[in-house]
Short mmCIF file of C-alpha atoms in Angstrom, two decimals:
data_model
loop_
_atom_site.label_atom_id
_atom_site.label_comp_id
_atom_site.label_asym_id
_atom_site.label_seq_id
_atom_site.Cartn_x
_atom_site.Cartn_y
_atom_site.Cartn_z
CA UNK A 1 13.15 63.88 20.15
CA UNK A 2 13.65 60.44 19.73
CA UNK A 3 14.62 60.58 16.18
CA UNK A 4 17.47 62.59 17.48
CA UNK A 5 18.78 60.72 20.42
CA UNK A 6 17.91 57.26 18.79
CA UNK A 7 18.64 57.56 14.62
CA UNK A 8 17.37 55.22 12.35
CA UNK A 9 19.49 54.36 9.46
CA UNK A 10 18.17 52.48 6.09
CA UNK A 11 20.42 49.70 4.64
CA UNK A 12 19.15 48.49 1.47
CA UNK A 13 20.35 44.95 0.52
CA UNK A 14 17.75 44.50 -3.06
CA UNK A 15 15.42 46.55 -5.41
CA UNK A 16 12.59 44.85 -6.25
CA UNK A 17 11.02 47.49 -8.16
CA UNK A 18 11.82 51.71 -9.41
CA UNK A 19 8.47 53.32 -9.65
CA UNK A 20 5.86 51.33 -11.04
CA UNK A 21 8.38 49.20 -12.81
CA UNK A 22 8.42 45.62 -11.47
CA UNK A 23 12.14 44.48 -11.69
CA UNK A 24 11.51 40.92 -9.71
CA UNK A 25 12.22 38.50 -13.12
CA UNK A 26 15.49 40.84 -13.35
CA UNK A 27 18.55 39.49 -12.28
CA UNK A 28 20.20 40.62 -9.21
CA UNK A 29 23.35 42.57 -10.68
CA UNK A 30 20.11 44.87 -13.01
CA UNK A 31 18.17 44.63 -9.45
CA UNK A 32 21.85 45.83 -7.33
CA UNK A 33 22.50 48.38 -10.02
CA UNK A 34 18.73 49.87 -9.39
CA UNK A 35 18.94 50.16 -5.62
CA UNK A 36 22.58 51.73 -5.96
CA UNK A 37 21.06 54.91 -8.74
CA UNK A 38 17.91 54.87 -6.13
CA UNK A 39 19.93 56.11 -2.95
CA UNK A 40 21.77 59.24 -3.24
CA UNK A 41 21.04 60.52 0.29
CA UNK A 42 23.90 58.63 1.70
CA UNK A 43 23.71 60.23 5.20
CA UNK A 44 20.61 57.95 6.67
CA UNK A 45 20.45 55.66 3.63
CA UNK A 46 23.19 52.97 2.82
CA UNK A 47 23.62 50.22 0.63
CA UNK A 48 25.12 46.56 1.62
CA UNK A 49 28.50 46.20 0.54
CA UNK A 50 28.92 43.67 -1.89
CA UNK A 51 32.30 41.59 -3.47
CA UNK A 52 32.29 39.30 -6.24
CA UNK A 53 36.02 37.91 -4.17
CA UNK A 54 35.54 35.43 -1.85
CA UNK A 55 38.32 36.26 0.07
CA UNK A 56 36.67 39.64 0.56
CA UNK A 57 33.55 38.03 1.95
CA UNK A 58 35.70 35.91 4.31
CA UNK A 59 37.43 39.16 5.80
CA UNK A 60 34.08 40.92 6.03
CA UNK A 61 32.85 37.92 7.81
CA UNK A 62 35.70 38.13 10.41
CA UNK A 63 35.65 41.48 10.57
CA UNK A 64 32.68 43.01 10.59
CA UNK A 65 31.11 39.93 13.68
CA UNK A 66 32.48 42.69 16.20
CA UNK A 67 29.65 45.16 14.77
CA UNK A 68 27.03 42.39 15.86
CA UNK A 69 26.55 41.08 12.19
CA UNK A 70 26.31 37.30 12.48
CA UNK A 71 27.08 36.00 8.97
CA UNK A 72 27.19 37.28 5.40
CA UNK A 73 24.91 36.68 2.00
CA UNK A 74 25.64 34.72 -1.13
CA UNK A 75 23.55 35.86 -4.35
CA UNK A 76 23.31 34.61 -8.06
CA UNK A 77 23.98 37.88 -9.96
CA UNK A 78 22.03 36.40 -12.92
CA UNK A 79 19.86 34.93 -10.20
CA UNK A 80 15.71 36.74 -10.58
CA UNK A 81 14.13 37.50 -7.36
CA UNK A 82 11.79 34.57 -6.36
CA UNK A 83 9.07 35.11 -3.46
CA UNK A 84 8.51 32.41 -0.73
CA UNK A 85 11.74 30.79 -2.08
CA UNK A 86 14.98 31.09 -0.12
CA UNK A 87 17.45 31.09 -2.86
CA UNK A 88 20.30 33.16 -1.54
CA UNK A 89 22.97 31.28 1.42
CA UNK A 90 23.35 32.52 4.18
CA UNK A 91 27.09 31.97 5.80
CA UNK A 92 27.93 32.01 9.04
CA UNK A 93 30.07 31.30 12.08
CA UNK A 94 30.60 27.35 12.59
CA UNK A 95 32.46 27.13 16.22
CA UNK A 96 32.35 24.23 19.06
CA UNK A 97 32.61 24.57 23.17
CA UNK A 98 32.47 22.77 26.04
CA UNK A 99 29.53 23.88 28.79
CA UNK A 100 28.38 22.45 32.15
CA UNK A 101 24.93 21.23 31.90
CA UNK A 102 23.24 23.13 34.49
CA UNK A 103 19.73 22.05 34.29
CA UNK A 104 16.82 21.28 31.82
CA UNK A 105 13.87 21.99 30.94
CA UNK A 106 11.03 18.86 30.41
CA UNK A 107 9.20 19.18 26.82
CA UNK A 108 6.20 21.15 26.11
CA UNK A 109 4.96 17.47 25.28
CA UNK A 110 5.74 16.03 28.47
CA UNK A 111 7.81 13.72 27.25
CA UNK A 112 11.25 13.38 27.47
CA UNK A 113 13.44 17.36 28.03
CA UNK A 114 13.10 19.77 25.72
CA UNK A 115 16.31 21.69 26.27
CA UNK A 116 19.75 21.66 28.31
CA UNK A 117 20.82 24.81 30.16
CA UNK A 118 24.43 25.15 30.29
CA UNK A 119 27.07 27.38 31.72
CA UNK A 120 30.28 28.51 31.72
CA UNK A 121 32.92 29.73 34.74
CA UNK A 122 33.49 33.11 35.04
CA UNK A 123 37.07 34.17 36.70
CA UNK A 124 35.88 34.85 39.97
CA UNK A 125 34.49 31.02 39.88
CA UNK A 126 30.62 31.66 39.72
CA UNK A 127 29.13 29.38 37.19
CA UNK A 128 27.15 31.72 35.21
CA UNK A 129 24.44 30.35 32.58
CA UNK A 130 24.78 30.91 28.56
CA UNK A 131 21.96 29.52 26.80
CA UNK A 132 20.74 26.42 25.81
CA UNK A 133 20.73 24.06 23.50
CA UNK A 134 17.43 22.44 22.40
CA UNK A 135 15.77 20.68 18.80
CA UNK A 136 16.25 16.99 19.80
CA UNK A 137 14.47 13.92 18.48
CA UNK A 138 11.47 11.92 20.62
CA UNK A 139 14.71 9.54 21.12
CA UNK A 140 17.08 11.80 22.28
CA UNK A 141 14.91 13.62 24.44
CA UNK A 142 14.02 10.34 26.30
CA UNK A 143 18.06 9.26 26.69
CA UNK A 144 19.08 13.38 27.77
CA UNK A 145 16.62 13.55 30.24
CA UNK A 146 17.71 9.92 31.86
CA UNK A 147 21.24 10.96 31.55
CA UNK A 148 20.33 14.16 33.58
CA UNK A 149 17.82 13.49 35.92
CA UNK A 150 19.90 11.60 38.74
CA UNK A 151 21.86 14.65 39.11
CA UNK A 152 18.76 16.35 40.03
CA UNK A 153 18.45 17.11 44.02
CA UNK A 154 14.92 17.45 45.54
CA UNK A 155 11.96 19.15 43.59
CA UNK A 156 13.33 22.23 43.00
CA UNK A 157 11.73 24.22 39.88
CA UNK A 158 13.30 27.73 39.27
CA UNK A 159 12.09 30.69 37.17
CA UNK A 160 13.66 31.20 33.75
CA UNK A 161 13.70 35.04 32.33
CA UNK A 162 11.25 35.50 29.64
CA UNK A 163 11.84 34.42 25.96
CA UNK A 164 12.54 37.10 23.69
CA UNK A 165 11.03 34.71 20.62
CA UNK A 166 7.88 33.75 23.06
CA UNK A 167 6.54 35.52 25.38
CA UNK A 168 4.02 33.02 26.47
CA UNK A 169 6.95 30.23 26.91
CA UNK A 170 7.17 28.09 29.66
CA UNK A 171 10.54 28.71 31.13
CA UNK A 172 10.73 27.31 34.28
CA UNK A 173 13.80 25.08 34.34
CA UNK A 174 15.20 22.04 36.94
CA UNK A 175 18.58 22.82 38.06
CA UNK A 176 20.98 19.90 38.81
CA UNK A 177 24.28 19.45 39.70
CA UNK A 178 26.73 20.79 37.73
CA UNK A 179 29.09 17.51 37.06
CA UNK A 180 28.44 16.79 33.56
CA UNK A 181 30.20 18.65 30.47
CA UNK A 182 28.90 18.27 26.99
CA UNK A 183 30.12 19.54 23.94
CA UNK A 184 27.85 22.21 21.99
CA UNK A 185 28.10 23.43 18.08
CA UNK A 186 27.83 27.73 18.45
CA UNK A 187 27.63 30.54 15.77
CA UNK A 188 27.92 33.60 17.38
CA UNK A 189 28.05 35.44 21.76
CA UNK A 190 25.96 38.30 22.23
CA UNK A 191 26.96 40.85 25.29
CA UNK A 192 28.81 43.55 25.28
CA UNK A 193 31.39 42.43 27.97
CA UNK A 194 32.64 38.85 28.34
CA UNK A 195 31.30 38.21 31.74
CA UNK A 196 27.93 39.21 30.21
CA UNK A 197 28.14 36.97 27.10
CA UNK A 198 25.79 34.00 26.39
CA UNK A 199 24.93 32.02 22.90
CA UNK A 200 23.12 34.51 20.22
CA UNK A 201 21.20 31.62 19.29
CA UNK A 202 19.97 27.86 20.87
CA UNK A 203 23.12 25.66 20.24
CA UNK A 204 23.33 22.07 18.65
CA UNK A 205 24.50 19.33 21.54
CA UNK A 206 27.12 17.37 19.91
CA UNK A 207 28.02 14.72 22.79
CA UNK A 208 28.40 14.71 26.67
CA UNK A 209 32.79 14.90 27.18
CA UNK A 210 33.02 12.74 30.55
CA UNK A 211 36.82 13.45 29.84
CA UNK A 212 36.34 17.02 30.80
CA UNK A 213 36.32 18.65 34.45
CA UNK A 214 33.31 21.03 34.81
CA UNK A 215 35.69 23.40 36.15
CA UNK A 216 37.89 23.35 32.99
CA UNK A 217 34.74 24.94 31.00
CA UNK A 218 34.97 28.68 31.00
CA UNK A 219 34.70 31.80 28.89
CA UNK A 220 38.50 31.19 27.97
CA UNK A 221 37.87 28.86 25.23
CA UNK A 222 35.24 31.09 23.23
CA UNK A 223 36.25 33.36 20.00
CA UNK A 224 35.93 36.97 20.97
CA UNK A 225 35.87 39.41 17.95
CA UNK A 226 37.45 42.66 18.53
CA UNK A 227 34.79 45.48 18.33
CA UNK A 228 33.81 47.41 15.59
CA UNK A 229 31.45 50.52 15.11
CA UNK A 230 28.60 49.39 13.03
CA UNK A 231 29.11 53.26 11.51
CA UNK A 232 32.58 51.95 10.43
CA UNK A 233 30.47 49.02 8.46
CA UNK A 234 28.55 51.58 6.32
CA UNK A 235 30.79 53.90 5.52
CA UNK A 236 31.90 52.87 2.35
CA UNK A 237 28.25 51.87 1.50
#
């Protein structure tokens, strides 16, 4: 049965209520201290670890990345619960590299791109893509896409794979040629080997870095967190 091959695990994180008893204007240590007494089967059922020592939440943050957890959560403990309000933080990963623009794709407005496809060199020398990074102003659009598009050769239009977020996307993409390096702001790689690695997320262009050679930019300069089993994560909880 699936069940068997696949389990599920639950990882609680808040309680917002025990039984018919609303705890939402409690504070979050009452609310922590509720979930904790709730879950005694501890074999499919876990609990978050939490720390009130910020060093402990920077090793956990370091740590635990290699278990694909991309970032930890700061709470109030005298903080109530508050719906359609974001009021815990959410920290995570803050890292920088240096891509190959490899193509765009034009905005869903027509005007201007709407985001930069960029790669990195793999050891064998195949320039293999990573992700893209996208969210620019009407301005910026309008200056990328002039920056980009005499490096574009013929008419050339190639299928993109299908968005994860958006199925309906448009992802066809222009390739050009691969002479221009920009710098990109990154949290986290997905993949489970480096050759198979691209950005978690879309990444934040920084600036273009005419002082660096498109061959320079490969999968050398990237953070890569040693692995952990996400069953080493809860089993403390």
């Amino acid at each position: 049965m699936l069940s068997e091959q696949t389990p599920a695990h639950f990882i609680g994180f808040d309680a917002l209520a025990t039984g018919d008893a609303s705890l939402l204007k409690e504070p979050f240590r009452v609310r922590r201290k509720a979930l904790v007494d709730a879950v005694t089967e501890k074999r499919w059922c876990h609990v978050t670890r939490t720390t009130e020592e910020p060093e402990q939440g920077a090793q956990w943050l370091e740590t635990f990345e290699g278990a694909g957890l991309d970032g930890i959560i700061a709470k109030r403990l005298d903080g109530p619960y508050m719906p359609g309000k974001r009021e815990m933080v959410k920290v995570k990963h803050a890292r920088d590299a240096d891509c190959v623009a490899i193509g765009y794709r034009i905005h869903k407005s027509g005007e201007g791109l709407g985001s930069i496809l960029l790669g990195l060199y793999r050891d064998d020398g195949d320039l293999q893509m990573v992700g893209g990074a996208a969210s620019f102003s009407v301005k910026d659009r309008i200056k990328l896409l002039a920056d980009l598009e005499p490096l574009r050769e013929g008419d050339e239009v190639r299928e993109g794979d299908p968005s994860r977020w958006n199925s309906a996307a448009d992802k066809r993409w222009i390739p050009v040629r691969p002479e221009k390096v920009c710098e990109v702001a990154y949290d986290q790689m997905e993949g489970n080997t480096l050759h198979g690695k691209r950005f978690r997320h879309a990444v934040k262009f920084v600036r273009w870095r005419p002082d660096r050679e498109p061959s320079s930019c490969t999968f050398d300069q990237l953070d890569v967190p040693l692995n952990y089993d996400l069953y080493d994560v809860l089993e403390s909880t």
